[in-house]
Amino acid sequence: MIFSLENAEDEITIAKKFPFVKLSLSFEELKIPQKNLKIGVIGFGPAGMFAALTLAENGFKPVVFERGCNIDTRKRDVDLFCGGGTFNPESNIQFGEGGAGTFSDGKLTTRINDNFTGFVLHKFAQFGAPPEILNKARPHIGTDNLCEIIKNIRKAIISLGGEVRFNTKITGIENANGGVRLTFDNETENFDRVILAAGHSAKDIFTLLKEQTPMEHKPFSVGVRIEHRRVDINRSLYGENPGLPEGEYMLSKHIGGRGVYTFCMCPGGMVMPSNSEPETVVTNGMSEFGRNGDNSNAAVCVSVNPEDFDNSDLFGGLKFIEIIEKSAYRHDLPYCAPGTSVGGFIDGKPTLDGLSVTGTYPRGLYESDFTGIFPEFVITHLKQGLKAFSNKLSAYGDMNALLTAPETRTSSPLRIKRNENGEAYGIKGLFPCGEGAGYAGGIMSAAVDGLRCAMWATHGCPLSKKENI
Ligand SMILES: Cc1cc2nc3c(=O)[nH]c(=O)nc-3n(C[C@H](O)[C@H](O)[C@H](O)COP(=O)(O)OP(=O)(O)OC[C@H]3O[C@@H](n4cnc5c(N)ncnc54)[C@H](O)[C@@H]3O)c2cc1C
């Protein structure tokens, strides 16, 4: 089914067929879109994908620029790197078709309260996600399904007249004749509108825009990945009751005005090397749809506010993150991650002996209690948070569970400001979108922001509910 931006009847069709899909758009507010608008989309992660799909399904012919490869080539590059091979800075867990969340649990839970979340679920199901995502309280897709869904979405965009140009990195964005000029591969091309959905790992984009459009600091968080045995998490949550879904949890604690919380929990998953730059270490988690690996992992993060870094420097937050990622890298053990048992971390005597799990981080671990990697406040808060969580979930009392670090790409440290029509200030026709622009924090909220930016770019009016990320 095609969702028309112009035709309110589609809303009624969706509402009848999928009563759980909540759509309530004020279509009367819409202006007549100009179908001949030339629209570019930078990035093919959830935000760019949903922007391009919405545009294509509504008669536009978006041109998508993606610096990375198509999903099949990207999978090969990621497998090669995980197996000990060379790191490819343009084709990795962050960059390439599908964006940052392709090698993920594909969790579609979100804290945003937006009418479009039901619509995004419906679209994922239409392009191949298991239909159960439509009625689960905590839907997830899994890496295995995501890879196929992403391909199907790309094929739909192309079949509707859109273009997806892989291996094409945007290196220039500037005003041109009331629109936007993009530079790539020593060429330029002008667009009436450009949706900028480059994700928060595209630091070069922030540098490109620094002198052209205002940006502001925003809070983010950093921390570690914890791995427990999946059966221990299930037992902590359900006791001995069999037949329940693989256990998921979210824990949080306010300590001294700062939040410590678990994030992006992956039941039966793996810890993945998620760096996008050479000679750095970054962790994150993924699961397949079956969630049946031996371990369950989650990020345990500490909130970082602009007061915690040099906020007189626009890139102070980015530099804070960069220092952590570089400090974790050891030239004698390339791309190995620092790790320790929980007990070793709390006692300041790091050890990888006597663990209750076999770590899943594929490039291997070296012993570290993370001093010299994180600032002191992160370490003390992590220790206090882990102790507090052991009173909430018994598995957290396991001092032989494994910590791997650093988890740094939780959300963007910068926001690219946009006006009430979604446009960047100073660059007419540029629509900053998704996680990199600071308007999303996960697959669902990025996809919703992509939809919203597609509407802004074509209709000039925001249709969705308030942002509440
Ligand atoms: C391993 C991992 C697991 C995760 N698990 C989950 C999960 O289970 N659930 C969840 O909600 N979230 C998860 N996330 C977070 C989620 O992936 C992101 O929030 C989401 O992908 C952000 O979407 P986006 O489209 O804004 O940006 P991205 O997904 O980062 O996409 C940006 C795209 O732009 C491209 N790009 C960058 N610069 C340029 C340029 N100059 N020119 C052209 N293209 C460019 C990149 O290659 C990339 O493909 C996970 C993230 C990771 C890394």
Coordinates of C-alpha atoms and ligand atoms in Angstrom, one line a residue:
M1 CA 0.0 0.0 0.0
I2 CA 1.3 3.5 -0.9
F3 CA 0.9 6.2 1.7
S4 CA 0.0 9.4 -0.2
L5 CA 0.9 12.7 1.4
E6 CA -2.0 14.2 -0.5
N7 CA -4.8 11.8 -0.1
A8 CA -6.3 11.4 3.3
E9 CA -8.2 8.3 2.2
D10 CA -5.0 6.3 2.7
E11 CA -5.1 7.2 6.3
I12 CA -8.6 5.7 6.5
T13 CA -7.4 2.6 4.7
I14 CA -4.5 2.1 7.1
A15 CA -6.7 2.8 10.1
K16 CA -9.3 0.1 8.9
K17 CA -6.7 -2.5 8.0
F18 CA -4.4 -1.9 10.9
P19 CA -6.4 -0.5 13.8
F20 CA -3.3 -0.4 15.9
V21 CA -1.6 2.0 13.5
K22 CA -2.4 5.5 14.8
L23 CA -2.3 8.1 12.1
S24 CA -4.0 11.4 12.4
L25 CA -2.7 13.9 10.0
S26 CA -4.1 17.3 9.3
F27 CA -4.1 17.0 5.5
E28 CA -6.0 20.2 5.0
E29 CA -2.8 22.0 6.0
L30 CA -1.0 20.5 3.1
K31 CA 0.2 22.7 0.3
I32 CA 0.2 21.3 -3.3
P33 CA 3.6 19.6 -3.7
Q34 CA 5.7 20.3 -6.8
K35 CA 6.5 16.9 -8.1
N36 CA 9.3 18.2 -10.3
L37 CA 11.3 19.3 -7.2
K38 CA 14.8 17.7 -7.4
I39 CA 15.5 16.2 -4.0
G40 CA 18.8 14.7 -2.7
V41 CA 19.1 12.6 0.3
I42 CA 22.5 12.2 2.1
G43 CA 22.7 8.8 3.9
F44 CA 20.8 5.5 3.6
G45 CA 20.3 4.7 7.2
P46 CA 16.8 4.6 8.7
A47 CA 16.3 8.4 8.4
G48 CA 17.4 8.6 4.8
M49 CA 15.7 5.4 3.8
F50 CA 12.3 6.4 5.1
A51 CA 12.7 9.9 3.7
A52 CA 13.6 8.5 0.2
L53 CA 10.9 5.8 0.4
T54 CA 8.2 8.4 1.3
L55 CA 9.3 10.7 -1.4
A56 CA 9.4 7.9 -4.1
E57 CA 6.0 6.6 -3.0
N58 CA 4.6 10.1 -3.4
G59 CA 5.8 10.7 -7.0
F60 CA 9.2 12.3 -6.4
K61 CA 12.4 10.9 -7.7
P62 CA 14.9 11.2 -4.9
V63 CA 18.6 10.8 -5.4
V64 CA 20.3 9.1 -2.4
F65 CA 24.0 9.4 -1.8
E66 CA 25.5 6.8 0.5
R67 CA 29.2 6.8 1.2
G68 CA 29.3 3.0 2.0
C69 CA 28.6 -0.1 -0.1
N70 CA 25.4 -2.1 -0.8
I71 CA 24.5 -4.4 2.0
D72 CA 26.0 -7.6 0.5
T73 CA 29.4 -6.0 0.0
R74 CA 29.2 -4.3 3.4
K75 CA 28.4 -7.6 5.1
R76 CA 31.5 -9.1 3.6
D77 CA 33.6 -6.2 4.8
V78 CA 32.2 -6.4 8.3
D79 CA 32.8 -10.2 8.4
L80 CA 36.3 -9.7 7.2
F81 CA 37.1 -7.1 9.9
C82 CA 35.4 -9.2 12.6
G83 CA 37.5 -12.1 11.6
G84 CA 40.8 -10.2 12.1
G85 CA 41.0 -8.5 8.7
T86 CA 41.6 -4.9 7.7
F87 CA 39.3 -2.1 8.8
N88 CA 37.5 -0.3 6.0
P89 CA 36.7 3.3 7.0
E90 CA 33.9 3.6 4.4
S91 CA 32.3 0.1 4.9
N92 CA 31.8 -0.9 8.5
I93 CA 29.2 -1.2 11.3
Q94 CA 28.4 2.5 11.0
F95 CA 28.7 3.2 7.3
G96 CA 27.0 1.5 4.3
E97 CA 23.5 0.6 3.1
G98 CA 21.0 0.5 6.0
G99 CA 23.1 2.8 8.2
A100 CA 24.3 2.3 11.8
G101 CA 21.5 0.0 12.9
T102 CA 21.9 -2.7 10.2
F103 CA 24.0 -4.9 12.4
S104 CA 21.8 -4.5 15.5
D105 CA 19.0 -6.2 17.4
G106 CA 16.7 -4.1 15.2
K107 CA 14.7 -3.0 18.3
L108 CA 11.9 -0.7 17.3
T109 CA 11.0 0.5 20.7
T110 CA 11.2 4.2 21.2
R111 CA 10.5 6.9 23.7
I112 CA 9.0 9.3 21.1
N113 CA 5.3 9.8 21.2
D114 CA 4.6 10.2 17.5
N115 CA 1.7 9.2 15.2
F116 CA 4.1 7.9 12.6
T117 CA 5.6 5.1 14.7
G118 CA 2.7 2.8 13.7
F119 CA 3.2 3.7 10.1
V120 CA 6.9 2.9 10.2
L121 CA 6.1 -0.5 11.8
H122 CA 3.6 -1.2 9.0
K123 CA 6.2 -0.3 6.4
F124 CA 8.8 -2.6 7.9
A125 CA 6.2 -5.4 7.8
Q126 CA 5.3 -4.5 4.2
F127 CA 9.0 -4.9 3.2
G128 CA 9.6 -8.2 4.9
A129 CA 9.7 -7.9 8.7
P130 CA 7.9 -10.6 10.6
P131 CA 4.2 -9.5 10.9
E132 CA 4.3 -10.0 14.7
I133 CA 6.2 -6.7 15.0
L134 CA 2.7 -5.1 14.4
N135 CA 1.3 -6.3 17.7
K136 CA 4.3 -6.7 20.0
A137 CA 4.8 -4.2 22.8
R138 CA 8.6 -4.4 22.2
P139 CA 9.0 -5.3 18.5
H140 CA 12.4 -6.3 17.2
I141 CA 13.6 -7.3 13.7
G142 CA 17.1 -8.8 14.1
T143 CA 20.1 -8.3 11.9
D144 CA 19.2 -11.3 9.7
N145 CA 15.8 -9.8 8.7
L146 CA 17.0 -6.2 8.5
C147 CA 19.5 -7.0 5.8
E148 CA 16.8 -8.3 3.5
I149 CA 14.3 -5.5 4.4
I150 CA 16.8 -2.8 3.6
K151 CA 17.4 -4.4 0.1
N152 CA 13.6 -4.5 -0.5
I153 CA 13.2 -0.8 0.4
R154 CA 16.1 0.1 -1.9
K155 CA 14.5 -1.9 -4.8
A156 CA 11.1 -0.1 -4.2
I157 CA 12.7 3.3 -4.3
I158 CA 14.5 2.5 -7.5
S159 CA 11.4 0.9 -9.1
L160 CA 9.5 4.1 -8.4
G161 CA 12.1 6.2 -10.2
G162 CA 14.5 7.1 -7.4
E163 CA 18.3 6.5 -7.4
V164 CA 20.6 5.1 -4.8
R165 CA 24.3 5.9 -5.4
F166 CA 26.6 3.8 -3.3
N167 CA 30.3 4.5 -2.6
T168 CA 29.4 8.2 -3.1
K169 CA 30.6 10.4 -0.2
I170 CA 29.3 13.9 0.0
T171 CA 32.3 16.3 0.5
G172 CA 30.6 19.7 0.0
I173 CA 27.2 21.2 0.9
E174 CA 26.5 24.8 0.0
N175 CA 23.9 27.3 -1.0
A176 CA 23.2 27.5 -4.7
N177 CA 20.5 29.4 -6.6
G178 CA 17.9 29.1 -3.8
G179 CA 18.8 25.4 -3.4
V180 CA 21.7 23.2 -2.3
R181 CA 24.9 22.3 -4.2
L182 CA 26.4 18.9 -3.3
T183 CA 30.0 17.9 -4.1
F184 CA 31.1 14.3 -4.5
D185 CA 33.9 12.6 -6.4
N186 CA 35.1 16.0 -7.7
E187 CA 31.7 16.6 -9.2
T188 CA 28.9 19.0 -8.2
E189 CA 25.1 18.7 -8.6
N190 CA 22.4 21.2 -7.6
F191 CA 19.2 20.2 -5.8
D192 CA 16.0 22.1 -4.9
R193 CA 16.0 20.3 -1.5
V194 CA 18.4 18.1 0.3
I195 CA 17.7 15.9 3.3
L196 CA 20.8 15.5 5.4
A197 CA 20.6 12.1 7.2
A198 CA 24.3 11.2 7.6
G199 CA 24.2 9.8 11.1
H200 CA 26.2 10.8 14.1
S201 CA 29.4 9.1 13.0
A202 CA 29.8 11.4 10.0
K203 CA 32.1 13.9 11.8
D204 CA 33.2 15.3 8.4
I205 CA 29.7 16.6 7.8
F206 CA 29.8 18.6 11.0
T207 CA 33.1 20.1 9.9
L208 CA 31.6 20.9 6.4
L209 CA 28.7 22.8 8.0
K210 CA 30.6 24.5 10.9
E211 CA 30.8 27.9 9.3
Q212 CA 27.5 27.7 7.4
T213 CA 24.8 26.8 9.9
P214 CA 24.3 27.0 13.7
M215 CA 24.7 23.9 15.8
E216 CA 24.5 23.4 19.5
H217 CA 25.8 20.9 22.1
K218 CA 23.5 18.2 23.4
P219 CA 23.8 15.6 26.2
F220 CA 24.9 12.1 25.3
S221 CA 26.3 9.2 27.3
V222 CA 29.2 6.8 27.4
G223 CA 29.9 3.5 29.1
V224 CA 30.5 -0.2 28.7
R225 CA 28.8 -3.3 27.4
I226 CA 27.9 -6.0 29.9
E227 CA 27.5 -9.6 28.9
H228 CA 25.6 -12.2 31.0
R229 CA 24.6 -15.7 30.2
R230 CA 21.2 -15.5 28.5
V231 CA 19.8 -18.2 30.8
D232 CA 20.8 -16.1 33.8
I233 CA 19.0 -13.0 32.5
N234 CA 15.9 -15.1 31.8
R235 CA 16.1 -16.7 35.3
S236 CA 16.5 -13.3 36.9
L237 CA 13.5 -12.0 35.1
Y238 CA 11.1 -15.0 35.0
G239 CA 12.4 -17.4 37.6
E240 CA 12.1 -21.0 36.3
N241 CA 9.0 -20.3 34.1
P242 CA 9.8 -21.8 30.6
G243 CA 8.3 -20.6 27.3
L244 CA 8.5 -16.9 27.9
P245 CA 10.3 -14.6 25.3
E246 CA 14.0 -14.0 25.6
G247 CA 14.4 -11.7 28.6
E248 CA 14.8 -7.9 28.0
Y249 CA 15.4 -5.3 30.7
M250 CA 16.0 -1.6 31.2
L251 CA 17.6 -0.4 34.4
S252 CA 18.3 3.1 35.5
K253 CA 19.5 5.0 38.6
H254 CA 20.1 8.7 39.3
I255 CA 23.3 9.1 41.2
G256 CA 24.4 12.6 42.3
G257 CA 22.4 14.3 39.6
R258 CA 23.6 12.1 36.8
G259 CA 21.9 9.2 35.1
V260 CA 23.3 5.7 34.9
Y261 CA 21.2 3.4 32.7
T262 CA 21.1 0.4 30.6
F263 CA 20.5 0.8 26.9
C264 CA 20.2 -1.1 23.7
M265 CA 19.8 -4.5 25.4
C266 CA 20.4 -7.4 23.0
P267 CA 19.0 -10.8 24.2
G268 CA 21.1 -13.7 22.8
G269 CA 23.3 -11.3 21.0
M270 CA 26.9 -10.3 20.3
V271 CA 29.1 -7.3 21.1
M272 CA 30.2 -5.8 17.9
P273 CA 33.3 -3.6 16.9
S274 CA 31.4 -0.5 15.9
N275 CA 34.1 2.0 15.1
S276 CA 34.0 4.1 11.9
E277 CA 37.6 5.4 12.2
P278 CA 40.9 3.5 12.1
E279 CA 42.8 2.9 15.3
T280 CA 39.8 3.4 17.6
V281 CA 37.7 1.0 19.6
V282 CA 33.9 1.3 19.9
T283 CA 31.4 -1.3 21.1
N284 CA 27.7 -1.8 20.5
G285 CA 25.4 -4.9 20.4
M286 CA 23.5 -6.9 17.8
S287 CA 21.2 -10.0 17.7
E288 CA 19.6 -12.1 15.1
F289 CA 15.8 -12.4 15.1
G290 CA 15.9 -15.7 17.0
R291 CA 17.9 -14.1 19.9
N292 CA 19.3 -17.5 20.7
G293 CA 23.0 -16.8 21.3
D294 CA 24.6 -17.9 24.6
N295 CA 24.9 -14.4 26.0
S296 CA 22.7 -11.4 26.4
N297 CA 24.3 -8.0 26.4
A298 CA 23.4 -4.4 27.2
A299 CA 25.1 -1.0 27.3
V300 CA 25.5 0.5 30.8
C301 CA 26.0 4.2 30.2
V302 CA 26.6 7.4 32.2
S303 CA 25.1 10.6 31.0
V304 CA 27.5 13.3 29.8
N305 CA 26.4 16.9 29.8
P306 CA 28.0 19.9 27.9
E307 CA 29.4 21.0 31.3
D308 CA 31.6 17.8 31.3
F309 CA 33.7 18.9 28.4
D310 CA 35.1 22.0 26.8
N311 CA 31.9 23.5 25.6
S312 CA 33.5 26.7 24.4
D313 CA 34.6 24.5 21.5
L314 CA 31.7 23.5 19.2
F315 CA 33.4 20.1 18.7
G316 CA 34.1 19.7 22.5
G317 CA 31.7 16.7 22.7
L318 CA 33.1 15.1 19.6
K319 CA 36.6 15.4 21.0
F320 CA 35.5 14.0 24.4
I321 CA 34.3 10.9 22.6
E322 CA 37.3 10.7 20.2
I323 CA 39.7 10.7 23.2
I324 CA 37.9 7.7 24.7
E325 CA 37.8 5.7 21.5
K326 CA 41.5 6.4 20.7
S327 CA 42.6 5.6 24.3
A328 CA 41.0 2.2 24.1
Y329 CA 43.1 1.3 21.0
R330 CA 46.3 -0.6 21.5
H331 CA 48.8 -0.7 18.6
D332 CA 50.2 -4.0 19.9
L333 CA 46.7 -5.5 19.9
P334 CA 44.8 -3.9 17.0
Y335 CA 41.1 -3.5 17.5
C336 CA 41.1 -5.6 20.7
A337 CA 38.8 -4.1 23.2
P338 CA 39.5 -3.4 26.9
G339 CA 37.6 -5.8 29.2
T340 CA 37.3 -7.1 32.7
S341 CA 35.0 -9.0 35.0
V342 CA 32.5 -6.9 36.9
G343 CA 34.2 -7.8 40.1
G344 CA 37.6 -6.9 38.7
F345 CA 36.3 -3.5 37.6
I346 CA 34.7 -2.7 40.9
D347 CA 37.8 -3.7 42.9
G348 CA 40.2 -2.0 40.4
K349 CA 41.9 -5.3 39.8
P350 CA 40.9 -6.1 36.2
T351 CA 40.8 -9.7 35.1
L352 CA 39.5 -11.8 32.3
D353 CA 39.9 -15.0 34.4
G354 CA 37.0 -17.0 35.8
L355 CA 34.4 -15.3 33.7
S356 CA 30.8 -16.7 33.7
V357 CA 30.5 -16.0 30.0
T358 CA 32.7 -16.5 26.9
G359 CA 32.9 -12.9 25.5
T360 CA 31.5 -12.4 22.0
Y361 CA 33.5 -9.3 20.9
P362 CA 35.1 -10.9 17.9
R363 CA 38.4 -9.0 17.8
G364 CA 39.4 -10.2 21.3
L365 CA 39.9 -8.5 24.6
Y366 CA 42.8 -7.2 26.8
E367 CA 42.5 -6.7 30.5
S368 CA 41.7 -3.2 31.7
D369 CA 39.8 -1.4 34.5
F370 CA 39.2 1.4 32.0
T371 CA 41.2 4.0 33.9
G372 CA 43.0 6.2 31.3
I373 CA 40.1 5.5 28.9
F374 CA 37.2 7.1 30.7
P375 CA 37.3 10.2 32.9
E376 CA 37.0 9.5 36.6
F377 CA 33.3 10.5 36.9
V378 CA 32.3 7.9 34.3
I379 CA 34.2 5.1 36.2
T380 CA 32.8 6.0 39.7
H381 CA 29.2 6.3 38.3
L382 CA 29.5 3.0 36.5
K383 CA 30.7 1.3 39.7
Q384 CA 27.8 2.8 41.7
G385 CA 25.3 2.0 38.9
L386 CA 26.4 -1.6 38.6
K387 CA 26.1 -2.1 42.4
A388 CA 22.6 -0.5 42.4
F389 CA 21.5 -2.6 39.5
S390 CA 22.4 -5.8 41.4
N391 CA 19.5 -4.9 43.8
K392 CA 17.1 -4.7 40.9
L393 CA 18.1 -7.7 38.7
S394 CA 19.9 -10.6 40.3
A395 CA 22.1 -11.4 37.3
Y396 CA 23.8 -8.1 38.0
G397 CA 25.1 -9.6 41.2
D398 CA 27.3 -11.9 39.1
M399 CA 30.8 -10.5 39.7
N400 CA 32.1 -12.8 36.9
A401 CA 29.9 -11.2 34.2
L402 CA 32.0 -9.4 31.5
L403 CA 32.4 -5.8 30.7
T404 CA 33.8 -4.6 27.3
A405 CA 34.4 -1.0 26.5
P406 CA 33.9 1.7 25.3
E407 CA 30.3 2.3 24.3
T408 CA 30.4 5.9 22.9
R409 CA 28.1 6.1 19.9
T410 CA 24.9 6.3 21.9
S411 CA 23.6 9.6 20.4
S412 CA 25.0 12.7 18.7
P413 CA 26.8 15.2 20.9
L414 CA 25.6 18.0 18.5
R415 CA 22.3 19.2 17.1
I416 CA 22.1 21.0 13.8
K417 CA 19.4 23.7 14.5
R418 CA 16.4 23.8 12.2
N419 CA 13.6 26.3 11.8
E420 CA 9.8 25.7 12.2
N421 CA 9.8 24.3 8.6
G422 CA 12.6 21.9 9.3
E423 CA 15.2 23.8 7.4
A424 CA 18.7 24.5 8.5
Y425 CA 19.5 28.2 9.1
G426 CA 21.7 29.7 6.5
I427 CA 21.3 26.9 3.9
K428 CA 18.0 27.2 2.2
G429 CA 16.6 23.9 1.1
L430 CA 18.7 21.8 3.5
F431 CA 16.8 19.6 6.0
P432 CA 19.0 18.2 8.8
C433 CA 17.4 14.8 9.7
G434 CA 17.8 11.8 12.0
E435 CA 20.3 10.9 14.6
G436 CA 23.3 12.8 13.2
A437 CA 21.4 16.1 13.2
G438 CA 20.4 15.5 16.8
Y439 CA 16.7 14.7 16.3
A440 CA 16.6 10.9 16.8
G441 CA 18.0 8.3 19.1
G442 CA 17.4 4.9 17.5
I443 CA 16.0 3.2 14.4
M444 CA 12.3 4.1 15.0
S445 CA 12.8 7.8 15.9
A446 CA 15.3 8.2 12.9
A447 CA 12.8 6.6 10.5
V448 CA 10.0 8.9 11.8
D449 CA 12.2 11.9 11.4
G450 CA 13.0 10.8 7.9
L451 CA 9.2 10.8 7.1
R452 CA 8.8 14.1 8.7
C453 CA 11.6 15.7 6.7
A454 CA 10.3 14.3 3.5
M455 CA 7.0 16.1 4.3
W456 CA 8.8 19.3 5.3
A457 CA 10.9 19.2 2.1
T458 CA 7.9 18.8 -0.2
H459 CA 5.0 20.4 1.6
G460 CA 6.7 23.0 3.9
C461 CA 4.6 22.1 6.9
P462 CA 5.3 19.7 9.8
L463 CA 2.4 17.2 10.1
S464 CA 3.5 15.0 12.9
K465 CA 3.1 15.2 16.7
K466 CA 5.5 17.0 18.9
E467 CA 9.1 15.8 19.2
N468 CA 9.7 14.1 22.5
I469 CA 12.9 12.2 22.1
Ligands
LIG1 C1 25.7 -2.0 16.4 C2 24.5 -1.0 16.6 C3 23.3 -1.6 17.1 C4 22.2 -0.7 17.3 N1 21.0 -1.3 17.7 C5 19.9 -0.6 17.7 C6 18.7 -1.2 18.0 O1 18.5 -2.4 18.2 N2 17.6 -0.4 18.0 C7 17.6 1.0 17.7 O2 16.6 1.7 17.8 N3 18.8 1.6 17.5 C8 19.9 0.8 17.4 N4 21.1 1.4 17.1 C9 21.1 2.9 16.8 C10 20.6 3.1 15.4 O3 21.2 2.3 14.5 C11 20.7 4.6 15.0 O4 20.0 5.3 16.0 C12 20.1 4.8 13.6 O5 20.7 4.0 12.7 C13 20.2 6.3 13.2 O6 19.7 6.4 11.9 P1 20.2 7.6 10.9 O7 19.5 7.3 9.6 O8 19.9 8.9 11.5 O9 21.7 7.5 10.8 P2 22.7 6.3 10.4 O10 22.0 5.0 10.6 O11 24.0 6.5 11.1 O12 22.8 6.4 8.8 C14 23.6 7.4 8.2 C15 24.1 7.0 6.9 O13 24.7 8.1 6.2 C16 25.9 7.7 5.6 N5 26.8 8.8 5.4 C17 27.5 9.4 6.4 N6 28.2 10.4 5.9 C18 28.0 10.5 4.6 C19 28.4 11.3 3.5 N7 29.3 12.3 3.7 N8 28.0 11.1 2.3 C20 27.1 10.0 2.0 N9 26.6 9.2 3.0 C21 27.1 9.4 4.3 C22 26.4 6.5 6.4 O14 27.2 5.7 5.7 C23 25.2 5.9 6.9 O15 24.8 4.8 6.1 C24 22.3 0.6 16.9 C25 23.5 1.2 16.4 C26 24.6 0.3 16.3 C27 25.9 0.9 15.7

